[in-house]
């Protein structure tokens, strides 16, 4: 997995946790199965977000999709 993918996954997790949203609720809120977020956040898995996922997650977490990205290239 690329550094940018790891960064975004960790950033989504940090924002999700700061808003008190658990993995299951976020998964269901974006129309995915209950384990979708946990599969992406698990270090042993190769799953990752796409742009559509990030946009839906931003809506649920009431933030901008750009909040998930670093300020500089990695």
PDB file of C-alpha atoms in Angstrom:
ATOM      1  CA  UNK A   1       0.000   0.000   0.000  1.00  0.00           C
ATOM      2  CA  UNK A   2       1.277   3.469  -0.875  1.00  0.00           C
ATOM      3  CA  UNK A   3       2.085   6.083   1.778  1.00  0.00           C
ATOM      4  CA  UNK A   4      -0.697   8.369   0.541  1.00  0.00           C
ATOM      5  CA  UNK A   5      -3.244   5.566   0.980  1.00  0.00           C
ATOM      6  CA  UNK A   6      -2.050   4.872   4.522  1.00  0.00           C
ATOM      7  CA  UNK A   7      -2.146   8.586   5.333  1.00  0.00           C
ATOM      8  CA  UNK A   8      -5.733   8.991   4.129  1.00  0.00           C
ATOM      9  CA  UNK A   9      -6.940   5.880   5.950  1.00  0.00           C
ATOM     10  CA  UNK A  10      -5.398   7.113   9.211  1.00  0.00           C
ATOM     11  CA  UNK A  11      -6.746  10.637   8.702  1.00  0.00           C
ATOM     12  CA  UNK A  12     -10.286   9.362   8.121  1.00  0.00           C
ATOM     13  CA  UNK A  13      -9.968   7.216  11.252  1.00  0.00           C
ATOM     14  CA  UNK A  14      -8.734  10.166  13.326  1.00  0.00           C
ATOM     15  CA  UNK A  15     -11.595  12.415  12.201  1.00  0.00           C
ATOM     16  CA  UNK A  16     -14.132   9.599  12.607  1.00  0.00           C
ATOM     17  CA  UNK A  17     -13.000   8.928  16.173  1.00  0.00           C
ATOM     18  CA  UNK A  18     -12.914  12.637  17.060  1.00  0.00           C
ATOM     19  CA  UNK A  19     -16.580  12.861  16.010  1.00  0.00           C
ATOM     20  CA  UNK A  20     -17.512   9.772  18.058  1.00  0.00           C
ATOM     21  CA  UNK A  21     -18.572   7.721  15.028  1.00  0.00           C
ATOM     22  CA  UNK A  22     -17.828   3.999  15.160  1.00  0.00           C
ATOM     23  CA  UNK A  23     -16.812   1.878  12.179  1.00  0.00           C
ATOM     24  CA  UNK A  24     -20.153   0.105  11.842  1.00  0.00           C
ATOM     25  CA  UNK A  25     -22.225   3.288  11.884  1.00  0.00           C
ATOM     26  CA  UNK A  26     -19.997   4.962   9.305  1.00  0.00           C
ATOM     27  CA  UNK A  27     -20.111   1.885   7.069  1.00  0.00           C
ATOM     28  CA  UNK A  28     -23.903   1.811   7.153  1.00  0.00           C
ATOM     29  CA  UNK A  29     -24.204   5.606   6.729  1.00  0.00           C
ATOM     30  CA  UNK A  30     -22.365   5.405   3.399  1.00  0.00           C
ATOM     31  CA  UNK A  31     -24.398   2.406   2.233  1.00  0.00           C
ATOM     32  CA  UNK A  32     -21.756  -0.287   2.700  1.00  0.00           C
ATOM     33  CA  UNK A  33     -21.780  -3.523   4.662  1.00  0.00           C
ATOM     34  CA  UNK A  34     -21.186  -3.321   8.390  1.00  0.00           C
ATOM     35  CA  UNK A  35     -17.518  -4.338   8.177  1.00  0.00           C
ATOM     36  CA  UNK A  36     -16.492  -2.054   5.287  1.00  0.00           C
ATOM     37  CA  UNK A  37     -14.630   0.551   7.386  1.00  0.00           C
ATOM     38  CA  UNK A  38     -13.048  -2.058   9.675  1.00  0.00           C
ATOM     39  CA  UNK A  39     -11.642  -3.882   6.619  1.00  0.00           C
ATOM     40  CA  UNK A  40     -10.060  -0.670   5.349  1.00  0.00           C
ATOM     41  CA  UNK A  41      -8.674   0.345   8.746  1.00  0.00           C
ATOM     42  CA  UNK A  42      -7.191  -3.126   9.414  1.00  0.00           C
ATOM     43  CA  UNK A  43      -3.434  -2.971   8.702  1.00  0.00           C
ATOM     44  CA  UNK A  44      -3.420  -6.568   7.468  1.00  0.00           C
ATOM     45  CA  UNK A  45      -5.933  -5.846   4.689  1.00  0.00           C
ATOM     46  CA  UNK A  46      -5.278  -4.305   1.285  1.00  0.00           C
ATOM     47  CA  UNK A  47      -8.664  -2.547   1.098  1.00  0.00           C
ATOM     48  CA  UNK A  48      -8.696   1.200   0.522  1.00  0.00           C
ATOM     49  CA  UNK A  49     -11.017   4.116  -0.118  1.00  0.00           C
ATOM     50  CA  UNK A  50     -11.860   5.552  -3.509  1.00  0.00           C
ATOM     51  CA  UNK A  51     -12.871   9.134  -4.237  1.00  0.00           C
ATOM     52  CA  UNK A  52     -16.585   8.355  -4.001  1.00  0.00           C
ATOM     53  CA  UNK A  53     -16.096   6.748  -0.565  1.00  0.00           C
ATOM     54  CA  UNK A  54     -14.166   9.792   0.655  1.00  0.00           C
ATOM     55  CA  UNK A  55     -16.885  12.159  -0.541  1.00  0.00           C
ATOM     56  CA  UNK A  56     -19.623  10.138   1.192  1.00  0.00           C
ATOM     57  CA  UNK A  57     -17.565   9.883   4.391  1.00  0.00           C
ATOM     58  CA  UNK A  58     -16.987  13.653   4.370  1.00  0.00           C
ATOM     59  CA  UNK A  59     -20.749  14.212   4.181  1.00  0.00           C
ATOM     60  CA  UNK A  60     -21.367  11.913   7.150  1.00  0.00           C
ATOM     61  CA  UNK A  61     -18.508  13.372   9.212  1.00  0.00           C
ATOM     62  CA  UNK A  62     -19.506  16.929   8.221  1.00  0.00           C
ATOM     63  CA  UNK A  63     -16.102  17.885   6.882  1.00  0.00           C
ATOM     64  CA  UNK A  64     -14.481  18.439   3.502  1.00  0.00           C
ATOM     65  CA  UNK A  65     -12.938  15.588   1.496  1.00  0.00           C
ATOM     66  CA  UNK A  66      -9.777  17.708   1.375  1.00  0.00           C
ATOM     67  CA  UNK A  67      -9.499  17.273   5.174  1.00  0.00           C
ATOM     68  CA  UNK A  68      -8.360  13.696   4.495  1.00  0.00           C
ATOM     69  CA  UNK A  69      -5.422  14.734   2.284  1.00  0.00           C
ATOM     70  CA  UNK A  70      -1.946  15.948   3.339  1.00  0.00           C
ATOM     71  CA  UNK A  71      -0.939  19.562   2.690  1.00  0.00           C
ATOM     72  CA  UNK A  72       2.123  18.414   0.735  1.00  0.00           C
ATOM     73  CA  UNK A  73       2.782  15.401  -1.517  1.00  0.00           C
ATOM     74  CA  UNK A  74       4.101  12.315   0.236  1.00  0.00           C
TER      75      UNK A  74
END
